[in-house]
Amino acid sequence: MLSVILLFSNCSDNNKSDSKDHLVFRYNEHSNIASLDPAFSRNPQTIWPTNQLFNGLVQLDDSLNIQPDIAKSWTINDSTSTYTFTLRDDVYFHKNKVFGNDSTRKAVASDFVYSFDRITSEALASPGSWVLKTVASYKAINDTILEIQLKKPFPAFLGLLSMRYCSVVPKEAIDFYGSEFRRNPVGTGPFQFKMWEENVKLIFRKNPIYFETDNQGTKLPYLEAVAITFLPDKQSEFLQFAQGKIDFMSGLDNSYKDEIITTTGQLQPKYKKNVNLITTPYLNTEYLGFYMDSENEEIQSHLIRQAINYGFDRQKMVTYLRNGMGIPAINGFIPKGLAGFNNIEGYNYNPDKARSLIAQYQELNGNSAPKVTIGTNAQYLDVCEYIQRELEKLGINIIIDVMPASTLRQMKSGGELPIFRASWVADYPDAENYLSLFYSPNFTPNGPNYTHYKNELFDSLYLNAQNISDIEIRKALYTTMDSIVIADAPVVPLYYDMAVRFVSKKVSGLGINPQNFLFLKRVKKVK
């Protein structure tokens, strides 16, 4: 077992270089950051830094409620699906040479028109172009009024606008830097770009002209800078954290999970003095998917699909393989923490029921030895091996096919795997995002329906929900749709993930949210 000693100390070497060193927030990004252009912010490693550099019309609080950002207010005309945003008039772009002698200028409504045109441009090929697929038109009425009209009602639209793809960027910077805007970002955010030595270190400095203040009127952000390192190994990242060289660490990796937390999900005693553990339900459902168009007769059998769902103990799996950092997925596909989750009856551990279903299948099909293959990557091999052991006790032979993550994605999208291990992390905080995986027009490659599941009642309810703005009515429909999916069993929900953060006690104000996004504008740090 990895053993380390915390060295959170105020050694002279750390303090002599800069009197404001203690106001620098440091974290490690073990994955590569490909771009600081918000048009390409498709994954957490890119979203985290661009959250510090850019703003959009709206933002989310830690409870995923829509809050004003550059738009200080808005109105919605339901009859025409028109959104009218009133913008603040005190938001300026980061000071930069692209603005000439004035060094900056105000962000205005026409900048959003330009930014939206840019992410929908085929020439740019932004992975976020889909965000505006429901939009019919948008226009700047004047500098502070922006109007967006949808093709049809889409109640989750404001949530989409909170995504980093929809950030405002200045045309001057795009014209000046061209493709190099990826490493020369200019936004309106609480921090501004300073330096980037790719795969080594990335530095942001405080934006002195940032528009937001706290409740006492103090200008944000509090920190002087953000420093990001790029150690690729999670165990090395943990050692840096344990030695006080970075201020926080996200997630729970097998290389250190038993060192830092107990099997019940508590901090190990030796870390309690210097570390805070923060957790919350994470909008991520881990699951096994059945490819419903598979020629495999076991996959086609509703009996076998349900037997697999009943045949293993999710609570035990989460306790021993995730150190309690997860919620057993026994209540549907929509994860806990999202409107639409409603403790519906899913699949508890019931080996007797599973045996009965397997026996029915054997009698109907004359197949005394049902066999299925699960495709997974190495990161989830332990979970799949646990399921394999449990199901083999019940009479289902499980073969595990371990492959690189890229191959798994490709084969899953191509319908080449009868069962695949997958996860779905919410792009925006609406259960429609999860239910879209089961809407039949979304069969891959046209959408995220990797299982090729089809149910006419589900499809009709899904379309109906798009026309309802009342969240309570929509939630009831979401719950009904989730129940339909669970009854048909095109998936095996495994667990709803937890966002896990280990934070130095020198740091305060670092919240946590169900999307596990990083926001640093309200973070404080002491020596």
JSON list of N, CA, C and O in Angstrom, two decimals, residues 444-467:
[
{"chain": "A", "resi": 444, "resn": "THR", "atom": "N", "xyz": [-27.34, 5.82, -32.98]},
{"chain": "A", "resi": 444, "resn": "THR", "atom": "CA", "xyz": [-26.04, 6.18, -33.52]},
{"chain": "A", "resi": 444, "resn": "THR", "atom": "C", "xyz": [-25.98, 5.74, -34.99]},
{"chain": "A", "resi": 444, "resn": "THR", "atom": "O", "xyz": [-26.55, 4.69, -35.34]},
{"chain": "A", "resi": 445, "resn": "PRO", "atom": "N", "xyz": [-25.33, 6.51, -35.86]},
{"chain": "A", "resi": 445, "resn": "PRO", "atom": "CA", "xyz": [-24.50, 7.68, -35.55]},
{"chain": "A", "resi": 445, "resn": "PRO", "atom": "C", "xyz": [-25.25, 9.01, -35.52]},
{"chain": "A", "resi": 445, "resn": "PRO", "atom": "O", "xyz": [-24.62, 10.06, -35.47]},
{"chain": "A", "resi": 446, "resn": "ASN", "atom": "N", "xyz": [-26.58, 9.00, -35.55]},
{"chain": "A", "resi": 446, "resn": "ASN", "atom": "CA", "xyz": [-27.35, 10.25, -35.57]},
{"chain": "A", "resi": 446, "resn": "ASN", "atom": "C", "xyz": [-27.51, 10.88, -34.19]},
{"chain": "A", "resi": 446, "resn": "ASN", "atom": "O", "xyz": [-27.96, 12.01, -34.09]},
{"chain": "A", "resi": 447, "resn": "GLY", "atom": "N", "xyz": [-27.16, 10.15, -33.14]},
{"chain": "A", "resi": 447, "resn": "GLY", "atom": "CA", "xyz": [-27.32, 10.64, -31.79]},
{"chain": "A", "resi": 447, "resn": "GLY", "atom": "C", "xyz": [-26.73, 9.66, -30.80]},
{"chain": "A", "resi": 447, "resn": "GLY", "atom": "O", "xyz": [-26.03, 8.71, -31.20]},
{"chain": "A", "resi": 448, "resn": "PRO", "atom": "N", "xyz": [-27.03, 9.83, -29.52]},
{"chain": "A", "resi": 448, "resn": "PRO", "atom": "CA", "xyz": [-26.36, 9.01, -28.48]},
{"chain": "A", "resi": 448, "resn": "PRO", "atom": "C", "xyz": [-27.08, 7.72, -28.11]},
{"chain": "A", "resi": 448, "resn": "PRO", "atom": "O", "xyz": [-26.78, 7.14, -27.08]},
{"chain": "A", "resi": 449, "resn": "ASN", "atom": "N", "xyz": [-28.04, 7.26, -28.94]},
{"chain": "A", "resi": 449, "resn": "ASN", "atom": "CA", "xyz": [-28.74, 6.01, -28.62]},
{"chain": "A", "resi": 449, "resn": "ASN", "atom": "C", "xyz": [-27.87, 4.84, -29.08]},
{"chain": "A", "resi": 449, "resn": "ASN", "atom": "O", "xyz": [-28.09, 4.23, -30.13]},
{"chain": "A", "resi": 450, "resn": "TYR", "atom": "N", "xyz": [-26.87, 4.50, -28.25]},
{"chain": "A", "resi": 450, "resn": "TYR", "atom": "CA", "xyz": [-25.90, 3.45, -28.59]},
{"chain": "A", "resi": 450, "resn": "TYR", "atom": "C", "xyz": [-26.52, 2.05, -28.51]},
{"chain": "A", "resi": 450, "resn": "TYR", "atom": "O", "xyz": [-26.03, 1.12, -29.13]},
{"chain": "A", "resi": 451, "resn": "THR", "atom": "N", "xyz": [-27.59, 1.90, -27.73]},
{"chain": "A", "resi": 451, "resn": "THR", "atom": "CA", "xyz": [-28.21, 0.59, -27.56]},
{"chain": "A", "resi": 451, "resn": "THR", "atom": "C", "xyz": [-29.18, 0.25, -28.69]},
{"chain": "A", "resi": 451, "resn": "THR", "atom": "O", "xyz": [-29.56, -0.91, -28.85]},
{"chain": "A", "resi": 452, "resn": "HIS", "atom": "N", "xyz": [-29.56, 1.27, -29.48]},
{"chain": "A", "resi": 452, "resn": "HIS", "atom": "CA", "xyz": [-30.60, 1.11, -30.51]},
{"chain": "A", "resi": 452, "resn": "HIS", "atom": "C", "xyz": [-31.91, 0.62, -29.89]},
{"chain": "A", "resi": 452, "resn": "HIS", "atom": "O", "xyz": [-32.65, -0.16, -30.49]},
{"chain": "A", "resi": 453, "resn": "TYR", "atom": "N", "xyz": [-32.20, 1.13, -28.72]},
{"chain": "A", "resi": 453, "resn": "TYR", "atom": "CA", "xyz": [-33.46, 0.85, -28.04]},
{"chain": "A", "resi": 453, "resn": "TYR", "atom": "C", "xyz": [-34.59, 1.63, -28.71]},
{"chain": "A", "resi": 453, "resn": "TYR", "atom": "O", "xyz": [-34.41, 2.80, -29.09]},
{"chain": "A", "resi": 454, "resn": "LYS", "atom": "N", "xyz": [-35.74, 0.98, -28.87]},
{"chain": "A", "resi": 454, "resn": "LYS", "atom": "CA", "xyz": [-36.90, 1.66, -29.46]},
{"chain": "A", "resi": 454, "resn": "LYS", "atom": "C", "xyz": [-38.16, 1.25, -28.72]},
{"chain": "A", "resi": 454, "resn": "LYS", "atom": "O", "xyz": [-38.43, 0.06, -28.53]},
{"chain": "A", "resi": 455, "resn": "ASN", "atom": "N", "xyz": [-38.95, 2.26, -28.31]},
{"chain": "A", "resi": 455, "resn": "ASN", "atom": "CA", "xyz": [-40.23, 2.03, -27.67]},
{"chain": "A", "resi": 455, "resn": "ASN", "atom": "C", "xyz": [-41.14, 3.19, -28.08]},
{"chain": "A", "resi": 455, "resn": "ASN", "atom": "O", "xyz": [-40.84, 4.35, -27.82]},
{"chain": "A", "resi": 456, "resn": "GLU", "atom": "N", "xyz": [-42.27, 2.88, -28.75]},
{"chain": "A", "resi": 456, "resn": "GLU", "atom": "CA", "xyz": [-43.12, 3.93, -29.30]},
{"chain": "A", "resi": 456, "resn": "GLU", "atom": "C", "xyz": [-43.72, 4.82, -28.22]},
{"chain": "A", "resi": 456, "resn": "GLU", "atom": "O", "xyz": [-43.82, 6.05, -28.40]},
{"chain": "A", "resi": 457, "resn": "LEU", "atom": "N", "xyz": [-44.11, 4.25, -27.09]},
{"chain": "A", "resi": 457, "resn": "LEU", "atom": "CA", "xyz": [-44.66, 5.07, -26.01]},
{"chain": "A", "resi": 457, "resn": "LEU", "atom": "C", "xyz": [-43.59, 6.01, -25.46]},
{"chain": "A", "resi": 457, "resn": "LEU", "atom": "O", "xyz": [-43.86, 7.19, -25.22]},
{"chain": "A", "resi": 458, "resn": "PHE", "atom": "N", "xyz": [-42.39, 5.49, -25.27]},
{"chain": "A", "resi": 458, "resn": "PHE", "atom": "CA", "xyz": [-41.29, 6.33, -24.79]},
{"chain": "A", "resi": 458, "resn": "PHE", "atom": "C", "xyz": [-41.07, 7.49, -25.76]},
{"chain": "A", "resi": 458, "resn": "PHE", "atom": "O", "xyz": [-40.95, 8.65, -25.33]},
{"chain": "A", "resi": 459, "resn": "ASP", "atom": "N", "xyz": [-40.98, 7.19, -27.06]},
{"chain": "A", "resi": 459, "resn": "ASP", "atom": "CA", "xyz": [-40.73, 8.24, -28.06]},
{"chain": "A", "resi": 459, "resn": "ASP", "atom": "C", "xyz": [-41.80, 9.32, -28.01]},
{"chain": "A", "resi": 459, "resn": "ASP", "atom": "O", "xyz": [-41.51, 10.52, -28.11]},
{"chain": "A", "resi": 460, "resn": "SER", "atom": "N", "xyz": [-43.06, 8.90, -27.86]},
{"chain": "A", "resi": 460, "resn": "SER", "atom": "CA", "xyz": [-44.13, 9.88, -27.83]},
{"chain": "A", "resi": 460, "resn": "SER", "atom": "C", "xyz": [-44.06, 10.76, -26.58]},
{"chain": "A", "resi": 460, "resn": "SER", "atom": "O", "xyz": [-44.26, 11.97, -26.64]},
{"chain": "A", "resi": 461, "resn": "LEU", "atom": "N", "xyz": [-43.75, 10.19, -25.42]},
{"chain": "A", "resi": 461, "resn": "LEU", "atom": "CA", "xyz": [-43.60, 10.98, -24.19]},
{"chain": "A", "resi": 461, "resn": "LEU", "atom": "C", "xyz": [-42.40, 11.92, -24.28]},
{"chain": "A", "resi": 461, "resn": "LEU", "atom": "O", "xyz": [-42.44, 13.05, -23.77]},
{"chain": "A", "resi": 462, "resn": "TYR", "atom": "N", "xyz": [-41.33, 11.44, -24.90]},
{"chain": "A", "resi": 462, "resn": "TYR", "atom": "CA", "xyz": [-40.12, 12.25, -25.05]},
{"chain": "A", "resi": 462, "resn": "TYR", "atom": "C", "xyz": [-40.44, 13.51, -25.85]},
{"chain": "A", "resi": 462, "resn": "TYR", "atom": "O", "xyz": [-40.03, 14.63, -25.48]},
{"chain": "A", "resi": 463, "resn": "LEU", "atom": "N", "xyz": [-41.17, 13.35, -26.96]},
{"chain": "A", "resi": 463, "resn": "LEU", "atom": "CA", "xyz": [-41.55, 14.51, -27.78]},
{"chain": "A", "resi": 463, "resn": "LEU", "atom": "C", "xyz": [-42.49, 15.43, -27.02]},
{"chain": "A", "resi": 463, "resn": "LEU", "atom": "O", "xyz": [-42.38, 16.66, -27.09]},
{"chain": "A", "resi": 464, "resn": "ASN", "atom": "N", "xyz": [-43.41, 14.85, -26.27]},
{"chain": "A", "resi": 464, "resn": "ASN", "atom": "CA", "xyz": [-44.37, 15.64, -25.50]},
{"chain": "A", "resi": 464, "resn": "ASN", "atom": "C", "xyz": [-43.66, 16.51, -24.46]},
{"chain": "A", "resi": 464, "resn": "ASN", "atom": "O", "xyz": [-44.01, 17.68, -24.26]},
{"chain": "A", "resi": 465, "resn": "ALA", "atom": "N", "xyz": [-42.64, 15.94, -23.83]},
{"chain": "A", "resi": 465, "resn": "ALA", "atom": "CA", "xyz": [-41.90, 16.68, -22.78]},
{"chain": "A", "resi": 465, "resn": "ALA", "atom": "C", "xyz": [-41.21, 17.92, -23.34]},
{"chain": "A", "resi": 465, "resn": "ALA", "atom": "O", "xyz": [-41.00, 18.90, -22.61]},
{"chain": "A", "resi": 466, "resn": "GLN", "atom": "N", "xyz": [-40.86, 17.89, -24.63]},
{"chain": "A", "resi": 466, "resn": "GLN", "atom": "CA", "xyz": [-40.17, 19.03, -25.23]},
{"chain": "A", "resi": 466, "resn": "GLN", "atom": "C", "xyz": [-41.07, 20.27, -25.31]},
{"chain": "A", "resi": 466, "resn": "GLN", "atom": "O", "xyz": [-40.58, 21.39, -25.46]},
{"chain": "A", "resi": 467, "resn": "ASN", "atom": "N", "xyz": [-42.37, 20.06, -25.23]},
{"chain": "A", "resi": 467, "resn": "ASN", "atom": "CA", "xyz": [-43.31, 21.17, -25.38]},
{"chain": "A", "resi": 467, "resn": "ASN", "atom": "C", "xyz": [-43.85, 21.69, -24.05]},
{"chain": "A", "resi": 467, "resn": "ASN", "atom": "O", "xyz": [-44.76, 22.51, -24.04]}
]
